[in-house]
Amino acid sequence: MTSFPQFPQSDGLVGSTAIVTGASRGFGRAIATALSAAGAHVVGVARGSSALDELRDEVGDTFTAVAADAADPATASRLLDEYRPRTLVLCAGAAPQMAPLQDQTWESFSQNWNMDVAQAFHWTRYALRRPLAPGITVIAMSSGAAVKGSPLSGGYAGAKSTVRFITSYAAMESQRGGLGIDFVSVLPQLTPATDLGAAAVAAYAARQGDDIATYLSGLGPALTPEQAGKAIADLAAGPDRDQDAYLLTAAGLSPVQH
Ligand SMILES: NC(=O)c1ccc[n+]([C@@H]2O[C@H](COP(=O)([O-])OP(=O)(O)OC[C@H]3O[C@@H](n4cnc5c(N)ncnc54)[C@H](OP(=O)(O)O)[C@@H]3O)[C@@H](O)[C@H]2O)c1
């Protein structure tokens, strides 16, 4: 692993700054809360401001709310230059339209490309070209669907696979250029515990002709946002990080097998 003298590991995240996109609900909210509990000042990004303001009331002065479109390249450059984070978590994602291929339009099929992939591309590209200071960790939320596919969510699985590729390409470029920027992708399992996940679980259960409880019993223990938050905060703190992609389940992080 590259060592990053600017951000001593022994200090953990205390006093550092983290940017979390998608911080207003679901995994992003839990990640922002966990990073804050670990001592980071968190800049939370989402388009809607009211849920971010609620989170700020809950977390306090160590949370800064920014209402912005994370897929816009101007958001990436502005926030990275303004806050110079040690940790960047690209968690925002579009909720895919749950429908079989023939019921998708190109607009619905491509929405995760226009949001999730565009976000990964713009923030990662800016991090490399600027370049950001050595010692930064960039964590991008991909999905277990990137490995397994997701036949009811249009271009979602392909987009999330591309997020993983972008992150691994960036890791290579960082190493080649000696930039000291660490890029990691995380592939969470499907969970009903967020708005996005609940809609997907309902669609797959209906497709199988199962009720939701029966469908979920086949998935194993459900990943909670709190587990995701802790896993990402631990990953960001960094001492045990040795992979460029991890699966995330209720059992925690594990290397992606292929
Ligand atoms: N839940 C699962 O089962 C699951 C499984 C695998 C991977 N994931 C991935 O994990 C990430 C978080 O998912 P989640 O389930 O927590 O989703 P969620 O509950 O729907 O939350 C999505 C978050 O992203 C924000 N967002 C969406 N578009 C945005 C944009 N253009 N700019 C800024 N913020 C934006 C939303 O706020 P606004 O709408 O206010 O902008 C919200 O804060 C996503 O990347 C998702 O694909 C989820």
mmCIF file of C-alpha atoms and ligand atoms in Angstrom:
data_model
loop_
_atom_site.group_PDB
_atom_site.id
_atom_site.type_symbol
_atom_site.label_atom_id
_atom_site.label_comp_id
_atom_site.label_asym_id
_atom_site.label_seq_id
_atom_site.Cartn_x
_atom_site.Cartn_y
_atom_site.Cartn_z
ATOM 1 C CA MET A 1 0.000 0.000 0.000
ATOM 2 C CA THR A 2 1.082 3.570 -0.668
ATOM 3 C CA SER A 3 1.823 5.533 2.492
ATOM 4 C CA PHE A 4 0.354 9.011 2.755
ATOM 5 C CA PRO A 5 2.423 11.282 4.996
ATOM 6 C CA GLN A 6 -0.067 14.177 4.783
ATOM 7 C CA PHE A 7 -2.738 12.154 6.572
ATOM 8 C CA PRO A 8 -1.141 10.017 9.303
ATOM 9 C CA GLN A 9 -3.120 6.784 9.766
ATOM 10 C CA SER A 10 -2.533 6.881 13.514
ATOM 11 C CA ASP A 11 -4.871 9.873 13.762
ATOM 12 C CA GLY A 12 -7.694 7.983 12.078
ATOM 13 C CA LEU A 13 -10.267 10.388 10.663
ATOM 14 C CA VAL A 14 -10.236 12.807 13.590
ATOM 15 C CA GLY A 15 -10.075 16.385 12.358
ATOM 16 C CA SER A 16 -10.121 15.386 8.686
ATOM 17 C CA THR A 17 -12.715 16.417 6.091
ATOM 18 C CA ALA A 18 -14.925 14.013 4.154
ATOM 19 C CA ILE A 19 -17.265 14.717 1.240
ATOM 20 C CA VAL A 20 -20.186 12.283 0.948
ATOM 21 C CA THR A 21 -22.524 12.489 -2.037
ATOM 22 C CA GLY A 22 -26.030 11.126 -1.596
ATOM 23 C CA ALA A 23 -25.834 12.033 2.097
ATOM 24 C CA SER A 24 -29.506 12.876 2.551
ATOM 25 C CA ARG A 25 -30.860 9.333 2.898
ATOM 26 C CA GLY A 26 -30.096 5.610 2.698
ATOM 27 C CA PHE A 27 -26.467 4.473 2.724
ATOM 28 C CA GLY A 28 -25.096 7.986 2.210
ATOM 29 C CA ARG A 29 -26.827 9.349 5.294
ATOM 30 C CA ALA A 30 -25.498 6.463 7.413
ATOM 31 C CA ILE A 31 -21.999 6.892 5.946
ATOM 32 C CA ALA A 32 -22.051 10.615 6.726
ATOM 33 C CA THR A 33 -23.174 9.860 10.287
ATOM 34 C CA ALA A 34 -20.487 7.176 10.775
ATOM 35 C CA LEU A 35 -17.704 9.386 9.382
ATOM 36 C CA SER A 36 -18.843 12.191 11.638
ATOM 37 C CA ALA A 37 -18.851 9.841 14.641
ATOM 38 C CA ALA A 38 -15.282 8.867 13.693
ATOM 39 C CA GLY A 39 -14.265 12.518 14.041
ATOM 40 C CA ALA A 40 -14.464 13.806 10.470
ATOM 41 C CA HIS A 41 -16.063 17.048 9.364
ATOM 42 C CA VAL A 42 -18.549 15.852 6.751
ATOM 43 C CA VAL A 43 -19.705 17.815 3.719
ATOM 44 C CA GLY A 44 -22.933 16.130 2.630
ATOM 45 C CA VAL A 45 -24.205 16.545 -0.928
ATOM 46 C CA ALA A 46 -27.671 15.851 -2.383
ATOM 47 C CA ARG A 47 -30.045 17.751 -4.654
ATOM 48 C CA GLY A 48 -32.766 18.242 -2.066
ATOM 49 C CA SER A 49 -31.843 20.493 0.867
ATOM 50 C CA SER A 50 -34.510 19.671 3.488
ATOM 51 C CA ALA A 51 -33.242 16.165 4.373
ATOM 52 C CA LEU A 52 -29.669 17.506 4.438
ATOM 53 C CA ASP A 53 -30.757 20.258 6.835
ATOM 54 C CA GLU A 54 -32.402 17.647 9.071
ATOM 55 C CA LEU A 55 -29.159 15.670 9.112
ATOM 56 C CA ARG A 56 -27.253 18.806 10.002
ATOM 57 C CA ASP A 57 -29.609 19.381 12.955
ATOM 58 C CA GLU A 58 -28.926 15.802 14.059
ATOM 59 C CA VAL A 59 -25.136 15.763 13.574
ATOM 60 C CA GLY A 60 -24.363 19.379 14.488
ATOM 61 C CA ASP A 61 -21.625 21.767 13.432
ATOM 62 C CA THR A 62 -19.387 19.027 12.082
ATOM 63 C CA PHE A 63 -21.792 18.605 9.128
ATOM 64 C CA THR A 64 -22.036 21.008 6.199
ATOM 65 C CA ALA A 65 -24.992 20.605 3.827
ATOM 66 C CA VAL A 66 -24.508 21.315 0.127
ATOM 67 C CA ALA A 67 -27.511 21.104 -2.214
ATOM 68 C CA ALA A 68 -26.045 20.319 -5.633
ATOM 69 C CA ASP A 69 -26.137 17.875 -8.530
ATOM 70 C CA ALA A 70 -23.282 15.405 -7.985
ATOM 71 C CA ALA A 71 -23.315 14.429 -11.669
ATOM 72 C CA ASP A 72 -22.360 17.985 -12.682
ATOM 73 C CA PRO A 73 -18.599 18.392 -13.284
ATOM 74 C CA ALA A 74 -18.771 21.913 -11.839
ATOM 75 C CA THR A 75 -19.965 20.465 -8.503
ATOM 76 C CA ALA A 76 -16.969 18.112 -8.407
ATOM 77 C CA SER A 77 -14.331 20.752 -9.089
ATOM 78 C CA ARG A 78 -15.935 23.376 -6.843
ATOM 79 C CA LEU A 79 -16.316 21.122 -3.794
ATOM 80 C CA LEU A 80 -12.955 19.370 -4.151
ATOM 81 C CA ASP A 81 -11.151 22.725 -4.405
ATOM 82 C CA GLU A 82 -13.145 24.314 -1.607
ATOM 83 C CA TYR A 83 -13.016 21.498 0.959
ATOM 84 C CA ARG A 84 -9.841 19.524 0.003
ATOM 85 C CA PRO A 85 -11.149 16.344 1.646
ATOM 86 C CA ARG A 86 -9.088 13.456 2.918
ATOM 87 C CA THR A 87 -12.067 11.165 2.167
ATOM 88 C CA LEU A 88 -14.456 11.314 -0.786
ATOM 89 C CA VAL A 89 -17.410 8.911 -0.853
ATOM 90 C CA LEU A 90 -19.346 8.880 -4.133
ATOM 91 C CA CYS A 91 -22.563 7.318 -2.846
ATOM 92 C CA ALA A 92 -25.266 9.250 -4.719
ATOM 93 C CA GLY A 93 -27.138 7.163 -7.228
ATOM 94 C CA ALA A 94 -30.260 7.390 -9.334
ATOM 95 C CA ALA A 95 -33.136 5.053 -8.454
ATOM 96 C CA PRO A 96 -33.540 2.896 -11.555
ATOM 97 C CA GLN A 97 -36.925 2.438 -13.155
ATOM 98 C CA MET A 98 -37.868 -1.129 -12.211
ATOM 99 C CA ALA A 99 -39.189 -2.767 -15.390
ATOM 100 C CA PRO A 100 -38.103 -5.476 -17.839
ATOM 101 C CA LEU A 101 -36.030 -4.458 -20.831
ATOM 102 C CA GLN A 102 -38.936 -4.192 -23.260
ATOM 103 C CA ASP A 103 -40.706 -1.756 -20.941
ATOM 104 C CA GLN A 104 -37.715 0.567 -20.618
ATOM 105 C CA THR A 105 -37.183 3.611 -22.812
ATOM 106 C CA TRP A 106 -33.677 4.704 -23.699
ATOM 107 C CA GLU A 107 -34.187 7.574 -21.256
ATOM 108 C CA SER A 108 -35.052 5.250 -18.360
ATOM 109 C CA PHE A 109 -32.428 2.650 -19.360
ATOM 110 C CA SER A 110 -29.632 5.227 -19.384
ATOM 111 C CA GLN A 111 -30.429 7.184 -16.222
ATOM 112 C CA ASN A 112 -27.775 5.464 -14.088
ATOM 113 C CA TRP A 113 -25.229 6.227 -16.817
ATOM 114 C CA ASN A 114 -26.191 9.889 -16.776
ATOM 115 C CA MET A 115 -25.987 10.053 -12.977
ATOM 116 C CA ASP A 116 -23.864 7.297 -11.366
ATOM 117 C CA VAL A 117 -21.336 6.893 -14.210
ATOM 118 C CA ALA A 118 -21.146 10.632 -14.907
ATOM 119 C CA GLN A 119 -20.519 11.262 -11.197
ATOM 120 C CA ALA A 120 -17.729 8.654 -11.013
ATOM 121 C CA PHE A 121 -16.185 9.981 -14.235
ATOM 122 C CA HIS A 122 -16.210 13.689 -13.342
ATOM 123 C CA TRP A 123 -15.024 13.464 -9.716
ATOM 124 C CA THR A 124 -12.380 10.840 -10.532
ATOM 125 C CA ARG A 125 -11.109 12.681 -13.584
ATOM 126 C CA TYR A 126 -10.814 15.922 -11.631
ATOM 127 C CA ALA A 127 -8.994 14.137 -8.791
ATOM 128 C CA LEU A 128 -6.403 12.803 -11.257
ATOM 129 C CA ARG A 129 -5.984 15.906 -13.409
ATOM 130 C CA ARG A 130 -5.827 18.491 -10.626
ATOM 131 C CA PRO A 131 -4.228 16.320 -9.072
ATOM 132 C CA LEU A 132 -5.561 16.246 -5.530
ATOM 133 C CA ALA A 133 -3.074 15.984 -2.680
ATOM 134 C CA PRO A 134 -1.554 12.598 -1.864
ATOM 135 C CA GLY A 135 -3.347 10.705 0.876
ATOM 136 C CA ILE A 136 -6.896 11.150 -0.330
ATOM 137 C CA THR A 137 -9.130 8.083 -0.389
ATOM 138 C CA VAL A 138 -11.906 7.996 -2.990
ATOM 139 C CA ILE A 139 -14.606 5.373 -2.337
ATOM 140 C CA ALA A 140 -17.175 4.810 -5.100
ATOM 141 C CA MET A 141 -20.434 2.920 -4.524
ATOM 142 C CA SER A 142 -20.865 0.299 -7.199
ATOM 143 C CA SER A 143 -23.275 -2.609 -6.573
ATOM 144 C CA GLY A 144 -23.450 -6.373 -6.268
ATOM 145 C CA ALA A 145 -25.502 -6.054 -9.458
ATOM 146 C CA ALA A 146 -22.241 -5.178 -11.239
ATOM 147 C CA VAL A 147 -21.302 -8.858 -10.819
ATOM 148 C CA LYS A 148 -24.717 -10.540 -10.910
ATOM 149 C CA GLY A 149 -26.660 -8.317 -13.351
ATOM 150 C CA SER A 150 -30.085 -6.841 -12.622
ATOM 151 C CA PRO A 151 -32.568 -7.695 -15.378
ATOM 152 C CA LEU A 152 -35.349 -5.481 -14.004
ATOM 153 C CA SER A 153 -33.401 -2.247 -13.681
ATOM 154 C CA GLY A 154 -32.432 -1.260 -17.198
ATOM 155 C CA GLY A 155 -28.846 -0.071 -17.501
ATOM 156 C CA TYR A 156 -28.201 -0.128 -13.721
ATOM 157 C CA ALA A 157 -25.892 -3.177 -13.548
ATOM 158 C CA GLY A 158 -23.830 -2.070 -16.543
ATOM 159 C CA ALA A 159 -23.536 1.427 -15.132
ATOM 160 C CA LYS A 160 -22.419 0.103 -11.742
ATOM 161 C CA SER A 161 -19.896 -2.176 -13.461
ATOM 162 C CA THR A 162 -18.547 0.887 -15.251
ATOM 163 C CA VAL A 163 -18.281 2.731 -11.930
ATOM 164 C CA ARG A 164 -16.099 -0.144 -10.718
ATOM 165 C CA PHE A 165 -13.994 -0.008 -13.907
ATOM 166 C CA ILE A 166 -13.553 3.777 -13.678
ATOM 167 C CA THR A 167 -12.383 3.387 -10.076
ATOM 168 C CA SER A 168 -9.873 0.660 -10.959
ATOM 169 C CA TYR A 169 -8.577 2.622 -13.975
ATOM 170 C CA ALA A 170 -8.105 5.615 -11.700
ATOM 171 C CA ALA A 171 -6.205 3.452 -9.180
ATOM 172 C CA MET A 172 -3.852 2.409 -11.996
ATOM 173 C CA GLU A 173 -3.336 6.006 -13.144
ATOM 174 C CA SER A 174 -2.687 7.127 -9.566
ATOM 175 C CA GLN A 175 -0.067 4.416 -9.162
ATOM 176 C CA ARG A 176 1.530 5.118 -12.565
ATOM 177 C CA GLY A 177 1.723 8.820 -11.807
ATOM 178 C CA GLY A 178 2.830 8.375 -8.183
ATOM 179 C CA LEU A 179 -0.114 10.523 -7.098
ATOM 180 C CA GLY A 180 -0.821 8.743 -3.792
ATOM 181 C CA ILE A 181 -4.577 8.941 -4.307
ATOM 182 C CA ASP A 182 -6.298 5.720 -3.263
ATOM 183 C CA PHE A 183 -9.359 4.640 -5.289
ATOM 184 C CA VAL A 184 -11.623 1.865 -3.979
ATOM 185 C CA SER A 185 -15.031 0.625 -5.106
ATOM 186 C CA VAL A 186 -17.616 -1.029 -2.871
ATOM 187 C CA LEU A 187 -20.313 -3.400 -4.153
ATOM 188 C CA PRO A 188 -23.194 -3.589 -1.631
ATOM 189 C CA GLN A 189 -25.688 -6.430 -1.731
ATOM 190 C CA LEU A 190 -29.324 -5.605 -2.433
ATOM 191 C CA THR A 191 -31.128 -4.561 0.740
ATOM 192 C CA PRO A 192 -34.713 -3.443 1.406
ATOM 193 C CA ALA A 193 -33.442 -0.956 3.990
ATOM 194 C CA THR A 194 -33.201 2.048 1.637
ATOM 195 C CA ASP A 195 -35.702 3.609 -0.781
ATOM 196 C CA LEU A 196 -33.738 2.450 -3.828
ATOM 197 C CA GLY A 197 -33.267 -1.078 -2.477
ATOM 198 C CA ALA A 198 -36.874 -1.446 -1.291
ATOM 199 C CA ALA A 199 -38.203 -0.662 -4.781
ATOM 200 C CA ALA A 200 -35.854 -3.246 -6.316
ATOM 201 C CA VAL A 201 -36.749 -5.922 -3.748
ATOM 202 C CA ALA A 202 -40.478 -5.328 -4.361
ATOM 203 C CA ALA A 203 -39.990 -5.660 -8.129
ATOM 204 C CA TYR A 204 -37.922 -8.871 -7.943
ATOM 205 C CA ALA A 205 -40.298 -10.427 -5.391
ATOM 206 C CA ALA A 206 -43.286 -9.661 -7.653
ATOM 207 C CA ARG A 207 -41.437 -11.076 -10.659
ATOM 208 C CA GLN A 208 -40.871 -14.354 -8.776
ATOM 209 C CA GLY A 209 -44.477 -14.381 -7.553
ATOM 210 C CA ASP A 210 -43.261 -14.201 -3.936
ATOM 211 C CA ASP A 211 -44.243 -11.882 -1.160
ATOM 212 C CA ILE A 212 -41.421 -9.635 0.028
ATOM 213 C CA ALA A 213 -40.669 -11.652 3.184
ATOM 214 C CA THR A 214 -40.322 -14.880 1.195
ATOM 215 C CA TYR A 215 -38.088 -13.210 -1.367
ATOM 216 C CA LEU A 216 -35.908 -11.690 1.348
ATOM 217 C CA SER A 217 -35.517 -15.002 3.147
ATOM 218 C CA GLY A 218 -33.605 -16.227 0.089
ATOM 219 C CA LEU A 219 -31.165 -13.307 0.231
ATOM 220 C CA GLY A 220 -29.795 -13.937 3.721
ATOM 221 C CA PRO A 221 -29.377 -11.300 6.430
ATOM 222 C CA ALA A 222 -30.217 -7.828 5.100
ATOM 223 C CA LEU A 223 -27.466 -5.214 5.022
ATOM 224 C CA THR A 224 -28.491 -2.211 7.126
ATOM 225 C CA PRO A 225 -27.469 1.394 6.384
ATOM 226 C CA GLU A 226 -25.742 1.481 9.790
ATOM 227 C CA GLN A 227 -23.604 -1.549 8.843
ATOM 228 C CA ALA A 228 -22.779 0.129 5.537
ATOM 229 C CA GLY A 229 -21.874 3.357 7.330
ATOM 230 C CA LYS A 230 -19.515 1.606 9.736
ATOM 231 C CA ALA A 231 -17.906 -0.454 6.955
ATOM 232 C CA ILE A 232 -17.216 2.632 4.839
ATOM 233 C CA ALA A 233 -15.896 4.629 7.802
ATOM 234 C CA ASP A 234 -13.543 1.739 8.671
ATOM 235 C CA LEU A 235 -12.464 1.502 5.037
ATOM 236 C CA ALA A 236 -11.833 5.241 4.907
ATOM 237 C CA ALA A 237 -9.727 5.060 8.074
ATOM 238 C CA GLY A 238 -7.639 2.679 6.033
ATOM 239 C CA PRO A 239 -5.226 0.573 8.075
ATOM 240 C CA ASP A 240 -6.445 -2.803 6.728
ATOM 241 C CA ARG A 241 -7.309 -1.761 3.167
ATOM 242 C CA ASP A 242 -5.599 -4.025 0.615
ATOM 243 C CA GLN A 243 -8.108 -4.410 -2.277
ATOM 244 C CA ASP A 244 -9.381 -2.046 -4.961
ATOM 245 C CA ALA A 245 -12.934 -3.482 -4.788
ATOM 246 C CA TYR A 246 -14.973 -5.004 -1.959
ATOM 247 C CA LEU A 247 -18.325 -6.730 -1.705
ATOM 248 C CA LEU A 248 -20.412 -5.387 1.185
ATOM 249 C CA THR A 249 -22.932 -7.643 2.942
ATOM 250 C CA ALA A 250 -24.368 -7.827 6.449
ATOM 251 C CA ALA A 251 -21.202 -9.813 7.300
ATOM 252 C CA GLY A 252 -19.025 -6.851 6.314
ATOM 253 C CA LEU A 253 -16.505 -6.197 3.543
ATOM 254 C CA SER A 254 -14.889 -9.021 1.572
ATOM 255 C CA PRO A 255 -12.755 -9.107 -1.586
ATOM 256 C CA VAL A 256 -14.617 -9.368 -4.914
ATOM 257 C CA GLN A 257 -13.854 -12.797 -6.328
ATOM 258 C CA HIS A 258 -14.016 -11.870 -10.035
HETATM 259 N N1 LIG B 1 -29.895 -0.010 -1.548
HETATM 260 C C1 LIG B 1 -29.350 -1.031 -2.171
HETATM 261 O O1 LIG B 1 -29.837 -2.163 -2.098
HETATM 262 C C2 LIG B 1 -28.091 -0.820 -2.968
HETATM 263 C C3 LIG B 1 -27.392 -1.961 -3.399
HETATM 264 C C4 LIG B 1 -26.232 -1.769 -4.121
HETATM 265 C C5 LIG B 1 -25.751 -0.487 -4.397
HETATM 266 N N2 LIG B 1 -26.465 0.602 -3.981
HETATM 267 C C6 LIG B 1 -25.916 1.927 -4.299
HETATM 268 O O2 LIG B 1 -25.658 2.629 -3.090
HETATM 269 C C7 LIG B 1 -25.829 4.027 -3.317
HETATM 270 C C8 LIG B 1 -26.819 4.591 -2.307
HETATM 271 O O3 LIG B 1 -28.054 3.921 -2.505
HETATM 272 P P1 LIG B 1 -29.293 4.079 -1.514
HETATM 273 O O4 LIG B 1 -30.004 2.794 -1.558
HETATM 274 O O5 LIG B 1 -28.841 4.668 -0.239
HETATM 275 O O6 LIG B 1 -30.167 5.149 -2.350
HETATM 276 P P2 LIG B 1 -31.299 6.188 -1.885
HETATM 277 O O7 LIG B 1 -31.829 5.842 -0.553
HETATM 278 O O8 LIG B 1 -32.226 6.317 -3.031
HETATM 279 O O9 LIG B 1 -30.465 7.567 -1.738
HETATM 280 C C9 LIG B 1 -29.878 8.137 -2.875
HETATM 281 C C10 LIG B 1 -29.171 9.412 -2.470
HETATM 282 O O10 LIG B 1 -28.516 9.961 -3.620
HETATM 283 C C11 LIG B 1 -28.921 11.325 -3.772
HETATM 284 N N3 LIG B 1 -28.877 11.676 -5.197
HETATM 285 C C12 LIG B 1 -29.517 11.082 -6.237
HETATM 286 N N4 LIG B 1 -29.213 11.698 -7.389
HETATM 287 C C13 LIG B 1 -28.354 12.719 -7.065
HETATM 288 C C14 LIG B 1 -27.683 13.722 -7.815
HETATM 289 N N5 LIG B 1 -27.813 13.831 -9.152
HETATM 290 N N6 LIG B 1 -26.879 14.595 -7.162
HETATM 291 C C15 LIG B 1 -26.738 14.520 -5.806
HETATM 292 N N7 LIG B 1 -27.331 13.580 -5.050
HETATM 293 C C16 LIG B 1 -28.135 12.703 -5.672
HETATM 294 C C17 LIG B 1 -30.332 11.378 -3.153
HETATM 295 O O11 LIG B 1 -30.705 12.688 -2.752
HETATM 296 P P3 LIG B 1 -31.549 13.673 -3.737
HETATM 297 O O12 LIG B 1 -32.608 12.828 -4.403
HETATM 298 O O13 LIG B 1 -32.076 14.739 -2.834
HETATM 299 O O14 LIG B 1 -30.547 14.217 -4.707
HETATM 300 C C18 LIG B 1 -30.099 10.491 -1.937
HETATM 301 O O15 LIG B 1 -29.418 11.210 -0.924
HETATM 302 C C19 LIG B 1 -26.307 4.187 -4.760
HETATM 303 O O16 LIG B 1 -25.187 4.492 -5.570
HETATM 304 C C20 LIG B 1 -26.856 2.806 -5.098
HETATM 305 O O17 LIG B 1 -26.834 2.512 -6.480
HETATM 306 C C21 LIG B 1 -27.626 0.467 -3.268
#
